[in-house]
XYZ file of C-alpha atoms in Angstrom:
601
model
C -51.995 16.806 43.887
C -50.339 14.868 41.064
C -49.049 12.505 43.171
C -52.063 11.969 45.064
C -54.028 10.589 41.557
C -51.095 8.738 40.787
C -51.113 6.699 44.075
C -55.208 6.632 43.729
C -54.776 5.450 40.078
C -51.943 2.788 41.403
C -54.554 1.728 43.922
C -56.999 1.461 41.141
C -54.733 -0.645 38.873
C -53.814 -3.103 41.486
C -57.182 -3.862 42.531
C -58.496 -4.695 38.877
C -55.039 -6.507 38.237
C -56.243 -8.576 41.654
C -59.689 -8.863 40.363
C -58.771 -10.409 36.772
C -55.921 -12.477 39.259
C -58.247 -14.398 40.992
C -60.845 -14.397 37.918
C -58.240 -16.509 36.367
C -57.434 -18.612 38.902
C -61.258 -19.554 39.703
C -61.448 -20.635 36.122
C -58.753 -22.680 36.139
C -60.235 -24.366 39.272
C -63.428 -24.735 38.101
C -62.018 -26.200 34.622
C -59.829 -29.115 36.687
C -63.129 -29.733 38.856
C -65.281 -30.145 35.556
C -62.343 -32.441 34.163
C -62.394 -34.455 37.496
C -65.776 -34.419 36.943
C -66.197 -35.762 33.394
C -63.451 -38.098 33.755
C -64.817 -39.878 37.068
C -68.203 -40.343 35.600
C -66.795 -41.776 32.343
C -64.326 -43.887 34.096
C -67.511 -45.333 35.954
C -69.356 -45.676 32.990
C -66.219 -47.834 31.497
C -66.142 -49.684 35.122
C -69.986 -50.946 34.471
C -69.012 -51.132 30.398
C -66.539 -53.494 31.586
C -68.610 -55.635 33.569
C -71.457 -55.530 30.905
C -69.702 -57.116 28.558
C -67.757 -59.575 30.891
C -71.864 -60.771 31.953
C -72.767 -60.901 28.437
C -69.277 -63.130 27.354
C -70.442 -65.142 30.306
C -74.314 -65.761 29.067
C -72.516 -67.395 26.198
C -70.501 -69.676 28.221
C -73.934 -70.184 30.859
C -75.858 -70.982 27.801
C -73.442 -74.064 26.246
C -73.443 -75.616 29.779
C -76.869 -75.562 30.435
C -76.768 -77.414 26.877
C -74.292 -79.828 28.259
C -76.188 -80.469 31.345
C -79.215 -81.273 29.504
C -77.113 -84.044 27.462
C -75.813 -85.206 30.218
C -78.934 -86.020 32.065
C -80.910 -87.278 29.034
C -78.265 -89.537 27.408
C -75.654 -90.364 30.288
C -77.029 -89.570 33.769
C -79.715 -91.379 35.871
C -82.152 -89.315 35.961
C -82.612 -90.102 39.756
C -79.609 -88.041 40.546
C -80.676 -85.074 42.617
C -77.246 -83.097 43.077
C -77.197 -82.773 39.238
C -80.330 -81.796 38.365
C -80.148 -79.251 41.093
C -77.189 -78.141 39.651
C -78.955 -77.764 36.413
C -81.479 -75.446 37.906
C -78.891 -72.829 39.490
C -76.791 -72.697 36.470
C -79.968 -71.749 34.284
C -81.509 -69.877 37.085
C -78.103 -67.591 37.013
C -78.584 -67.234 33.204
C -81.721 -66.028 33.129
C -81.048 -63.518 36.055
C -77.893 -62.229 33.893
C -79.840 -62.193 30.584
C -82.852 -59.967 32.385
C -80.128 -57.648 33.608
C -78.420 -57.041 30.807
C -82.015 -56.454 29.047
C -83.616 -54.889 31.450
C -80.870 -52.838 34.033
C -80.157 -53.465 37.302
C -79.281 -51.347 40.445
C -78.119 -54.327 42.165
C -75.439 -55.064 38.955
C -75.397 -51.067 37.977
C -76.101 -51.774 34.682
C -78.400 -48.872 32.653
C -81.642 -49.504 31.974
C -81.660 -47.075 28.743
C -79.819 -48.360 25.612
C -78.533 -47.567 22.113
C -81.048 -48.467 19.637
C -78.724 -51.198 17.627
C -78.887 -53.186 21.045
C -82.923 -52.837 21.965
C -83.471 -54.075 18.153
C -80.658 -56.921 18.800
C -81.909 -57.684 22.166
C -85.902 -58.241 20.538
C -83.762 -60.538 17.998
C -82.238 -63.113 20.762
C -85.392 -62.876 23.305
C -87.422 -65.968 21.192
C -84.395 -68.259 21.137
C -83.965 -67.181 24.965
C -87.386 -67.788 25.887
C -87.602 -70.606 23.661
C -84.535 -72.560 25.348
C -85.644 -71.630 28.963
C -89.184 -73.067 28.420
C -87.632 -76.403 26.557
C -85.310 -76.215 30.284
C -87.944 -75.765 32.376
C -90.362 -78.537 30.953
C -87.269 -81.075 30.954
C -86.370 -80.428 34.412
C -90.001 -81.207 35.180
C -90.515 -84.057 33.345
C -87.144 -85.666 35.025
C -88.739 -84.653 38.188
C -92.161 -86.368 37.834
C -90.286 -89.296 35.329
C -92.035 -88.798 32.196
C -91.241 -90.415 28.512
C -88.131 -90.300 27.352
C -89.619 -88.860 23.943
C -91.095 -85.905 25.100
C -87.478 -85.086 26.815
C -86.070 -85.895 23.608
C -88.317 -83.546 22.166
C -87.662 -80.755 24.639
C -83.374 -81.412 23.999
C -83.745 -81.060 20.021
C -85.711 -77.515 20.720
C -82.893 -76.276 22.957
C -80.050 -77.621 20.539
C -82.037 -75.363 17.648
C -82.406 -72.000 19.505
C -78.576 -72.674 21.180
C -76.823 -71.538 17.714
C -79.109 -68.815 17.188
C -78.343 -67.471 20.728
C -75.078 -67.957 20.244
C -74.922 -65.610 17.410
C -77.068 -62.682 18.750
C -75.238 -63.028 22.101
C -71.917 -62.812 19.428
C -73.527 -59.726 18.164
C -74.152 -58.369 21.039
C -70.705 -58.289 23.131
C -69.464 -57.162 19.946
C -72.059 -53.832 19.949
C -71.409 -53.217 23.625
C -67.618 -53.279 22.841
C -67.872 -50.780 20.056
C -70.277 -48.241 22.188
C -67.360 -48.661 25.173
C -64.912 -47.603 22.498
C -66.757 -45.158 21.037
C -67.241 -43.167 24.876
C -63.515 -43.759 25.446
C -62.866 -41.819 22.282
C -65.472 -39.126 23.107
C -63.830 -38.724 26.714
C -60.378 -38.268 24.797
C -61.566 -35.429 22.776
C -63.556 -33.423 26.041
C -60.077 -33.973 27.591
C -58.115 -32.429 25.084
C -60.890 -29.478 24.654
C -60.216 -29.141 28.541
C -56.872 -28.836 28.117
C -56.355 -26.260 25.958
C -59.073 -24.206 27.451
C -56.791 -24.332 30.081
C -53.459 -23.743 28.192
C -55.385 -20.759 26.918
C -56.534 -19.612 30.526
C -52.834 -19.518 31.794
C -51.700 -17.983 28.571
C -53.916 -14.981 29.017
C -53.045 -14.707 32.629
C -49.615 -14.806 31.948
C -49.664 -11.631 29.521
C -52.424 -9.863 31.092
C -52.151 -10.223 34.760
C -48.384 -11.164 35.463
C -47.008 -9.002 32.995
C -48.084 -5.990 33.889
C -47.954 -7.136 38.006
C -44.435 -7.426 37.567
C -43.657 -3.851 36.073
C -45.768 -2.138 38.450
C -43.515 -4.048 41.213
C -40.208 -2.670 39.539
C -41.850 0.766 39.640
C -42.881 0.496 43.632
C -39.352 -0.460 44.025
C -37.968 2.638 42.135
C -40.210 4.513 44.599
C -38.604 2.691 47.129
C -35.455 3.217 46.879
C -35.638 7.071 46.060
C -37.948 6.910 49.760
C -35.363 5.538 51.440
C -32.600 8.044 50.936
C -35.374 10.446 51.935
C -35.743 8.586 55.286
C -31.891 9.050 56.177
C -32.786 12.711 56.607
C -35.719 11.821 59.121
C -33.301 10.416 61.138
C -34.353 12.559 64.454
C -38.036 12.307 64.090
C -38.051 8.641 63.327
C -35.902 8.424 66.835
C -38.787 10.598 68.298
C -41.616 8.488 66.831
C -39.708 5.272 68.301
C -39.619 6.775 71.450
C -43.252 7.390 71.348
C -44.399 3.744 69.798
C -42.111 2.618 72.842
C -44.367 4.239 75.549
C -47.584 3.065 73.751
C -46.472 -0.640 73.601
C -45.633 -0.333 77.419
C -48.803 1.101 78.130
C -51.198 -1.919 75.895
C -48.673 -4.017 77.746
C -49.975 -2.837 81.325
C -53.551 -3.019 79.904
C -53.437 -6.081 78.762
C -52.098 -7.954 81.944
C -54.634 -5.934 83.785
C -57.424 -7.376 81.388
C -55.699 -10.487 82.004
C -55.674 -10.928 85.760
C -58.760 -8.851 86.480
C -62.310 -7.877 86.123
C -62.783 -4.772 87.952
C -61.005 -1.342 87.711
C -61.131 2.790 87.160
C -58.885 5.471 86.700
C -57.443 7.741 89.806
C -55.324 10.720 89.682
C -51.500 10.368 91.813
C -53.460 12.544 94.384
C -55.812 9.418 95.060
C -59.130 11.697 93.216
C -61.458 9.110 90.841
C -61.471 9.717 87.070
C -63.614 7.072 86.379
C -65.096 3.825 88.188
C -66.146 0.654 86.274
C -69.998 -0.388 86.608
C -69.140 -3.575 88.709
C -66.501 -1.835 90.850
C -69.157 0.788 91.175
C -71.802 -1.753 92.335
C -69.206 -3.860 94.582
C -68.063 -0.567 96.586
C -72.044 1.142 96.413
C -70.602 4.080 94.740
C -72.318 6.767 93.418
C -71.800 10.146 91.825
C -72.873 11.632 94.964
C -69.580 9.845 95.913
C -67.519 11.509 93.567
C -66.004 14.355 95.639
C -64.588 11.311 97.941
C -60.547 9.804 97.471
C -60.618 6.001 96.045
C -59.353 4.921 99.249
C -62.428 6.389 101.268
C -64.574 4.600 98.702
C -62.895 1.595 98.957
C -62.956 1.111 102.297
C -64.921 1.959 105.659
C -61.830 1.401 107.683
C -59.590 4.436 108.481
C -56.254 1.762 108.999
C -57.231 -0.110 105.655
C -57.822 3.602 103.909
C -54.006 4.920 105.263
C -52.399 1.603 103.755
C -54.153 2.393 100.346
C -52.867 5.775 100.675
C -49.316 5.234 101.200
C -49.687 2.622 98.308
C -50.727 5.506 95.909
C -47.872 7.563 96.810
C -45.320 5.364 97.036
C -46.189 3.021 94.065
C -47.875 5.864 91.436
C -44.480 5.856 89.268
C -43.747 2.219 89.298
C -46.766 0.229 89.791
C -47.596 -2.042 92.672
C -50.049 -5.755 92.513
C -50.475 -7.305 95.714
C -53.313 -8.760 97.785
C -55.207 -6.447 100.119
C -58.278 -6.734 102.549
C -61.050 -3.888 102.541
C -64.358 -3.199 104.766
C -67.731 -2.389 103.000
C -70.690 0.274 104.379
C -72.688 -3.018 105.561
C -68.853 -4.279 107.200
C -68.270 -6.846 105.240
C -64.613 -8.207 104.584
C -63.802 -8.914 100.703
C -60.123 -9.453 99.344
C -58.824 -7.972 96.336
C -55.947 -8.821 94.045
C -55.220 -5.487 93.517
C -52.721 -4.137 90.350
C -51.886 -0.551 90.164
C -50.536 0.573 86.751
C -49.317 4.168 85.872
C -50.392 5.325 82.265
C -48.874 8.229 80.826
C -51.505 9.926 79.028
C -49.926 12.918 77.790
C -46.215 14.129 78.262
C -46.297 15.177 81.827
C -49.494 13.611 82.776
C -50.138 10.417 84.768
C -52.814 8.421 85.406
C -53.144 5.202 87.559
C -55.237 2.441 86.443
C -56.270 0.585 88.483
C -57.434 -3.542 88.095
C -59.087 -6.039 90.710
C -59.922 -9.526 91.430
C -62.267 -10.172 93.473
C -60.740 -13.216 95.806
C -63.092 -13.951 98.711
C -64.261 -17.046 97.836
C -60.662 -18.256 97.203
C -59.711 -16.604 100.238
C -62.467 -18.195 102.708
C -61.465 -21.788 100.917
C -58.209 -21.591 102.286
C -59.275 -20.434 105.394
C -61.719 -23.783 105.053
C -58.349 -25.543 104.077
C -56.395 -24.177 106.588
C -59.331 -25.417 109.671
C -59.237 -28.822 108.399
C -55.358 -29.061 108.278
C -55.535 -28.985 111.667
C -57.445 -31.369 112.527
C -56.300 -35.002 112.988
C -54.550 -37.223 109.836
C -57.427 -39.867 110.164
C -59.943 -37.130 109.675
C -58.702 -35.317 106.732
C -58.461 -38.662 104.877
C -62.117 -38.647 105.348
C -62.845 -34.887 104.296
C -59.996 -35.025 101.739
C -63.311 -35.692 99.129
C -65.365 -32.765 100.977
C -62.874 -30.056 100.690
C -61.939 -31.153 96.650
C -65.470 -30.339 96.029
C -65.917 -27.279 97.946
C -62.683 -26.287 96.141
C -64.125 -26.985 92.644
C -67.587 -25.926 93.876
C -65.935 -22.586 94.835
C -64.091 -22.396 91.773
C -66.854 -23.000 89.161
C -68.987 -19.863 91.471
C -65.779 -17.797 90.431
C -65.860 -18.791 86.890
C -69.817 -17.634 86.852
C -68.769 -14.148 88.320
C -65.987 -13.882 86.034
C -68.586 -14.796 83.129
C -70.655 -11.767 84.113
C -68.269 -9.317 84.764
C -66.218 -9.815 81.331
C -69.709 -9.354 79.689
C -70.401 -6.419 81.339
C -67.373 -4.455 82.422
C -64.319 -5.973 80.212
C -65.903 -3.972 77.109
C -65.729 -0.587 78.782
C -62.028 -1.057 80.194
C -61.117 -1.970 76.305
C -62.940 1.089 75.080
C -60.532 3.325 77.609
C -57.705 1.613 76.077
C -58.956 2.633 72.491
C -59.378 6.304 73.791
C -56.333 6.458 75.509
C -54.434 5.205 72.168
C -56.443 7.534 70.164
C -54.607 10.519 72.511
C -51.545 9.776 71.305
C -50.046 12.912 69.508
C -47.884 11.404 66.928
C -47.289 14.278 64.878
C -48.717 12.849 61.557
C -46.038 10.203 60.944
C -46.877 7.592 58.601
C -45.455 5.227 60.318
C -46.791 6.390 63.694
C -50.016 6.615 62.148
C -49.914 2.570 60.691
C -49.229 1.132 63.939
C -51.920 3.196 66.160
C -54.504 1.580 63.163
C -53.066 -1.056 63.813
C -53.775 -1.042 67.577
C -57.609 0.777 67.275
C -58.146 -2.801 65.253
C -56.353 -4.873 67.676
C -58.584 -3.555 70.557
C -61.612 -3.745 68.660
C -60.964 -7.952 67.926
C -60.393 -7.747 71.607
C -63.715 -6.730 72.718
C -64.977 -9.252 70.464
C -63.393 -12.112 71.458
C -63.795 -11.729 75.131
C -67.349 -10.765 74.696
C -67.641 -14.412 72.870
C -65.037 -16.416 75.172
C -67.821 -15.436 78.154
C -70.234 -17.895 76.949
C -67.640 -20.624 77.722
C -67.802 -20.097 81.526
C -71.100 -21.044 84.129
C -74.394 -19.911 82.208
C -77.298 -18.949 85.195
C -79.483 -21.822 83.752
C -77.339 -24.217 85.459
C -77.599 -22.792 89.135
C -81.146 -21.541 88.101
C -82.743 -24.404 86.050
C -80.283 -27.406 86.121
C -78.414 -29.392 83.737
C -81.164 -30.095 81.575
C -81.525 -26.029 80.308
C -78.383 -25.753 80.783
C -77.531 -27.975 77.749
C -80.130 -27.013 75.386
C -78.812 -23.696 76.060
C -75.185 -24.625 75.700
C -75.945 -26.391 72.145
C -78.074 -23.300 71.094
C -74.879 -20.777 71.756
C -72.532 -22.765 70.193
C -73.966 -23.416 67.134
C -74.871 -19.787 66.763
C -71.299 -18.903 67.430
C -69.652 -21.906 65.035
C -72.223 -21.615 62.687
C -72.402 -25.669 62.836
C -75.938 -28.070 63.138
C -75.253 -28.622 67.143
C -79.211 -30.116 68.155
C -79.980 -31.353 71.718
C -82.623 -33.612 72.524
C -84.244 -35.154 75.797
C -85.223 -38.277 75.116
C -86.833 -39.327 78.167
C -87.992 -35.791 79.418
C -85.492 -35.562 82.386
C -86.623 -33.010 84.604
C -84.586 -33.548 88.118
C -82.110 -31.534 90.021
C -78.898 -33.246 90.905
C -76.735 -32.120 93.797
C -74.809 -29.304 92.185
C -71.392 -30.938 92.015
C -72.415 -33.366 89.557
C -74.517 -30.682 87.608
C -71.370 -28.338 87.435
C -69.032 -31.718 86.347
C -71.421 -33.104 83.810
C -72.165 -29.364 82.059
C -67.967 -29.382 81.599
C -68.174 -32.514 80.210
C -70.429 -31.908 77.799
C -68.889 -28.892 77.410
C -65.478 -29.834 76.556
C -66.993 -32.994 74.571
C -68.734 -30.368 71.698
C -65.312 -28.094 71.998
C -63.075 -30.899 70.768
C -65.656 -32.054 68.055
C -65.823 -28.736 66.482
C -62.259 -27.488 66.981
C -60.373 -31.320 66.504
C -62.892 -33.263 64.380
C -63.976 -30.840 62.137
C -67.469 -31.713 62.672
C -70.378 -29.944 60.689
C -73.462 -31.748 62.762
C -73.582 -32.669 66.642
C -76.140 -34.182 68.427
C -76.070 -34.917 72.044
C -78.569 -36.801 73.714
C -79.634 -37.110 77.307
C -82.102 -40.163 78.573
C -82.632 -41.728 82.178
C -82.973 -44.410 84.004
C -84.346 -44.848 87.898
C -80.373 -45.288 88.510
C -78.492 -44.140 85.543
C -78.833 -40.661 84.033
C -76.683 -41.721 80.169
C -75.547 -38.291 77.619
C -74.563 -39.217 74.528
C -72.708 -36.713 71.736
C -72.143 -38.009 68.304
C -70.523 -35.948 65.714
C -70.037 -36.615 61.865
C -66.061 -35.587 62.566
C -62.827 -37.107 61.019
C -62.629 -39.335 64.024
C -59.422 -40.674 65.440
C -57.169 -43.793 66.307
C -58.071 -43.994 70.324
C -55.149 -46.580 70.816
C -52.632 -43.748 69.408
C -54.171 -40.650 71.427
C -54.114 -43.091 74.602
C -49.943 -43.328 74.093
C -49.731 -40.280 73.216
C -50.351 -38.151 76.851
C -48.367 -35.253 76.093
C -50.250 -34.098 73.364
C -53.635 -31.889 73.731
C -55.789 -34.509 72.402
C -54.327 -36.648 74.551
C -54.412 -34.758 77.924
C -57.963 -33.760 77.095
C -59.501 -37.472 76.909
C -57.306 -37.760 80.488
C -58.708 -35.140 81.972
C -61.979 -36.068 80.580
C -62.023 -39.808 82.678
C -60.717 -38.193 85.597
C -63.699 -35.610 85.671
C -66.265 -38.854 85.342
C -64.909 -40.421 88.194
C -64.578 -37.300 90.699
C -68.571 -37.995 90.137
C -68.083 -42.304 90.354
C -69.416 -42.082 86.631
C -68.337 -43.774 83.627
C -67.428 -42.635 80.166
C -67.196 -44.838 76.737
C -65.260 -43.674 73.526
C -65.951 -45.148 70.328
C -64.307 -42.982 67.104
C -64.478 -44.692 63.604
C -61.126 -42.652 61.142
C -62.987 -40.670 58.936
C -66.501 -41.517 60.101
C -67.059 -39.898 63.186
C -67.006 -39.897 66.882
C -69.696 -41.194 69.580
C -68.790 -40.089 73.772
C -71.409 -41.745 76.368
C -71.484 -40.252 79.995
C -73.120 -42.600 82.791
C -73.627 -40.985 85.900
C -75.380 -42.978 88.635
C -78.314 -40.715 90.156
C-alpha cells in the first residue's frame, strides 16, 4: 500500500514538474515573440524616421534651387527657353509634394500623419514663408509664360529671396526636432530591450531552481529504483523466458493478420475440421450464406461443386498447421465461376487450440482480363498493334472497378476482421507480467489506429458518384472529404455549370488527376486553401487547382526523376496523354502552385 501512494505521489510530482516545465518555456517564447515584436516595429519606425528626415534635409536643398532657378531666368536666361522653365516647374512641383508629406503623411511615402506637438507648432511657423514662396513661383512662372514686365517679376524674385531665409531656418529647426524624437525612440527601444531581457534572465533562473532542480533528483531516485529492480529481475529469469515465448507467438500471429489485411478483403474463422466460427458480412453476401447455413463445412459453402469442395478439403487438412495462399476457382448456387486469392493462416488461440483464418481476394475481373489478354495474343501482330490502346483501357477500366470494390469492402468488412484481432489479443493469458501486460496495450492501441486509418484511406479509392453521377459530383464530393479529413479550405466551383457524361475512361483518369493534384498540395506544399475549378468549352473541358503552397523549382523536380515529387509530376503527364489531354504547371517558390488539365471532349 505504501508503495502504491508513493508511485501515485511520483506520478503526481512529475506531472506538476511538467506543467510548471512547459509554463516556463511558453513564457520564454512568448517574451522573444513580444521582443521580435517591439523591435521590428521600432526598427520600421527608425526606417521611415530615416527617410523623414533625409525628405526634410532635401526640402532645404529643393528650396535654394528653386531660388537659383528663379535668378537664373530673371537675370541670365531668355526667358523664351522652354526646357528651363519646365525644369523650374518639376523641381518646385517635387517640393511642394515633399513639404505636404512631411506635413500632412503619406501612405505612398509611409510617413505618419500624427505628430509631436513641437513639430505641428513648427510646421504652422514655416507654412507662410512656404506658401508665400510658392505663390511668388507660381505667378513668375506665369508671367514668363504670357511675357509680362520685367518689374512685376522683379517684384515676385525679392518676395521669394525674403521668405527663402526664413524657410531655411524653420526647415533647420525642423530636421533638427525630427532627429531628436528618432533618438529619443531609439533610447526608449533600448530600455524595453533590457526590461525584456532580464524578464527573461529571471524566467530561466526560476526554471532552473524550480523545475530542473528538483527533475534531476527525482531522476537519480528512479535510477536507485532501477538498479535495486534489476537484480530483482535476475531471479525472474524463467518467467521472463516464458513471457518471451508468449510475446513471440503473439507477434507471429499480428504478423499473419496483418498480411491477411494486407492482401485481402474477405475472410472468417473455421475450425481444422473445416466447421465455420465466424463469416465476414461480404464473404457472407458473396457465398449467400446464412445462419440457416451454419450446420454446413466452409467448403460446402464455398462451393456448389463436389470436385472444387474435395480440393478445399484436402487443403484444410493438409495446410491447417502451416498455412497455405494460392489461387483457387469456386462455383456459386446461381453457377457462376469467381476466383479467389485465397490465404489460409493458423492462429493459435489458446495453448492447444487452433484456429484457421481465413482471407480472400476476390480476382475475377483480373482473371477474365487476362483471359481478354490472352484472346487477343493470339490474334495476328498487325491487329494487336491496333487493340494494344483497347486492351490498356479495359485493363485500367478493370482495375479502377477493383479499386471501387476494394473501397467498399475495407469500409465495411476490414473493421470487423481488426476487431477479431483485438479479441483474439485480448485472450492472451499472460499471467500478469508487467511487461507482458505493456506490450498487449501496446497492441489493443495499435489495432485501434488501424481501424482508423483504413476506415479513412477508403475515401482515397472510386467514390459511387463517379460511376453514378460523373465527374462533376464526383469532385465536389472529393474536395468536400478531403477538407473534412485535412481540416484545410479545399472549395470547388463550376464555373460554367458542366453537366455532361464523358465516356468513363476519361472520367476515371481525370478524377485521379485531380485526385493526386490536391494530395501533393496538401501533403508537399503545405497548402492551407485549394481551389479547383472546372469550366468548358464546345471542345475543351479545362480544371484548374491553385493552392497557396510553398511552391517549387519545376526545372529541379524535372532532373530530378528518382525522387517522389519527381515521379509524381511523370506519372501525372503520362495519365493526360493516355486521354490525348494536356497539362500546364506553373509554381512560384514560396507563393504557390497553379495545375491546368485540358481534355478535348
Amino acid at each position: 500500500m505504501k508503495k502504491s501512494n508513493q508511485e501515485a505521489a511520483d506520478k503526481i510530482t512529475f506531472k506538476n514538474l511538467r506543467r510548471w516545465y512547459f509554463f516556463a518555456l511558453w513564457t520564454i517564447a512568448i517574451t522573444i515573440i513580444l521582443s521580435q515584436i517591439l523591435v521590428q516595429y521600432n526598427l520600421k519606425q527608425q526606417l521611415s524616421d530615416s527617410k523623414i528626415i533625409n525628405i526634410s534635409g532635401k526640402q532645404r536643398m529643393l528650396s535654394q534651387k528653386i531660388v537659383k532657378e528663379v535668378l537664373i531666368l530673371n537675370y541670365v536666361v531668355d526667358t523664351a527657353k522652354k526646357p528651363e522653365i519646365a525644369h523650374l516647374k518639376s523641381v518646385l512641383l517635387l517640393w511642394k509634394n515633399n513639404q505636404n508629406a512631411l506635413e500632412n503623411g503619406s501612405d505612398t511615402l509611409a510617413f505618419p500623419k500624427e505628430k509631436s506637438e513641437t513639430l505641428s507648432k513648427l510646421y504652422k511657423e514655416i507654412n507662410p514663408s512656404f506658401s508665400n514662396i510658392a505663390e511668388a513661383a507660381d505667378l513668375f512662372l506665369l508671367n514668363l509664360e504670357q511675357k509680362n514686365s520685367f518689374e512685376n517679376n522683379q517684384k515676385l524674385v525679392q518676395k521669394i529671396l525674403e521668405n527663402e531665409s526664413i524657410f531655411l531656418s524653420k526647415m533647420n529647426q525642423i530636421v533638427s526636432q525630427y532627429d531628436i524624437e528618432a533618438h529619443e525612440k531609439v533610447t526608449q527601444q533600448r530600455k524595453i530591450e533590457y526590461w525584456i531581457f532580464a524578464f527573461t534572465l529571471l524566467i530561466l533562473l526560476l526554471e532552473f531552481f524550480f523545475i530542473f532542480r528538483p527533475t534531476n533528483k527525482k531522476i537519480e531516485r528512479l535510477i536507485a529504483k532501477l538498479l535495486a529492480s534489476e537484480k530483482k529481475a535476475l531471479k525472474l529469469a524463467y518467467d521472463t523466458e516464458v513471457i518471451s515465448e508468449i510475446k513471440e507467438n503473439s507477434v507471429k500471429e499480428l504478423k499473419s493478420l496483418n498480411y491477411a489485411m494486407e492482401n485481402t478483403l474477405l475472410y472468417c474463422r473455421i475450425a481444422p475440421d473445416g466447421s465455420i466460427i465466424h463469416v465476414g458480412e461480404k464473404f457472407a453476401k458473396l457465398l449467400n450464406y446464412t445462419k440457416f447455413s451454419s450446420n454446413k463445412k466452409f467448403s460446402e459453402v464455398l462451393t456448389t461443386d463436389e470436385k472444387e469442395q474435395l480440393n478445399i478439403d484436402r487443403i484444410i487438412f493438409e495446410k491447417q498447421r502451416s498455412g497455405w495462399q494460392g489461387e483457387i476457382k469456386i462455383t456459386n448456387k446461381e453457377n457462376q465461376t469467381i476466383w479467389l486469392d485465397l490465404s489460409m493462416v493458423p492462429v493459435m488461440i489458446k495453448k492447444g487450440e487452433l484456429e484457421l483464418l481465413i482471407v480472400c481476394f476476390n480476382i475475377t475481373e483480373r482473371k477474365k482480363a487476362q483471359r481478354e489478354v490472352e484472346r487477343l495474343n493470339l490474334e495476328n501482330s498487325t491487329e494487336k498493334i491496333n487493340q494494344q490502346k483497347i486492351i490498356s483501357s479495359k485493363i485500367v477500366e478493370n482495375q479502377e472497378n477493383e479499386q471501387n470494390r476494394i473501397a467498399k469492402e475495407i469500409h465495411d468488412g476490414i473493421g470487423q476482421m481488426l476487431t477479431g484481432l483485438k479479441f483474439s489479443l485480448e485472450s492472451i493469458n499472460l499471467e500478469d507480467k508487467e511487461k507482458s501486460a505493456q506490450k498487449i496495450e501496446y497492441l489493443k492501441k495499435l489495432s485501434l489506429d488501424i481501424i482508423k486509418g483504413v476506415r479513412t484511406a477508403t475515401f482515397n479509392l472510386m467514390p459511387p458518384e463517379l460511376s453514378d453521377h460523373g465527374i462533376v459530383s464526383s469532385l465536389a464530393k472529393l474536395t468536400q472529404e478531403l477538407s473534412k479529413l485535412t481540416g484545410k479550405e479545399i472549395l470547388f466551383y463550376n464555373k460554367t455549370d458542366f453537366d455532361q457524361r464523358l465516356d468513363s475512361l476519361i472520367e476515371i483518369n481525370i478524377y485521379r488527376l485531380t485526385q493526386e493534384a490536391i494530395n501533393n498540395a496538401i501533403k508537399y506544399a503545405e497548402s492551407s486553401h485549394i481551389i479547383v475549378q472546372l469550366s468548358h468549352s464546345e471542345t475543351l473541358l479545362s480544371i484548374i487547382i491553385d493552392d497557396n503552397g510553398k511552391g517549387f523549382d519545376i526545372h529541379a523536380v524535372d532532373k530530378k526523376r528518382n525522387s517522389e515529387s519527381g515521379m509524381g509530376l511523370l506519372f501525372m503527364k503520362e495519365r493526360i496523354q493516355y486521354i490525348n489531354g494536356r497539362v500546364f504547371i506553373k509554381s512560384i517558390p514560396g507563393e504557390g502552385t497553379r495545375i491546368t488539365f485540358n481534355i478535348p471532349i
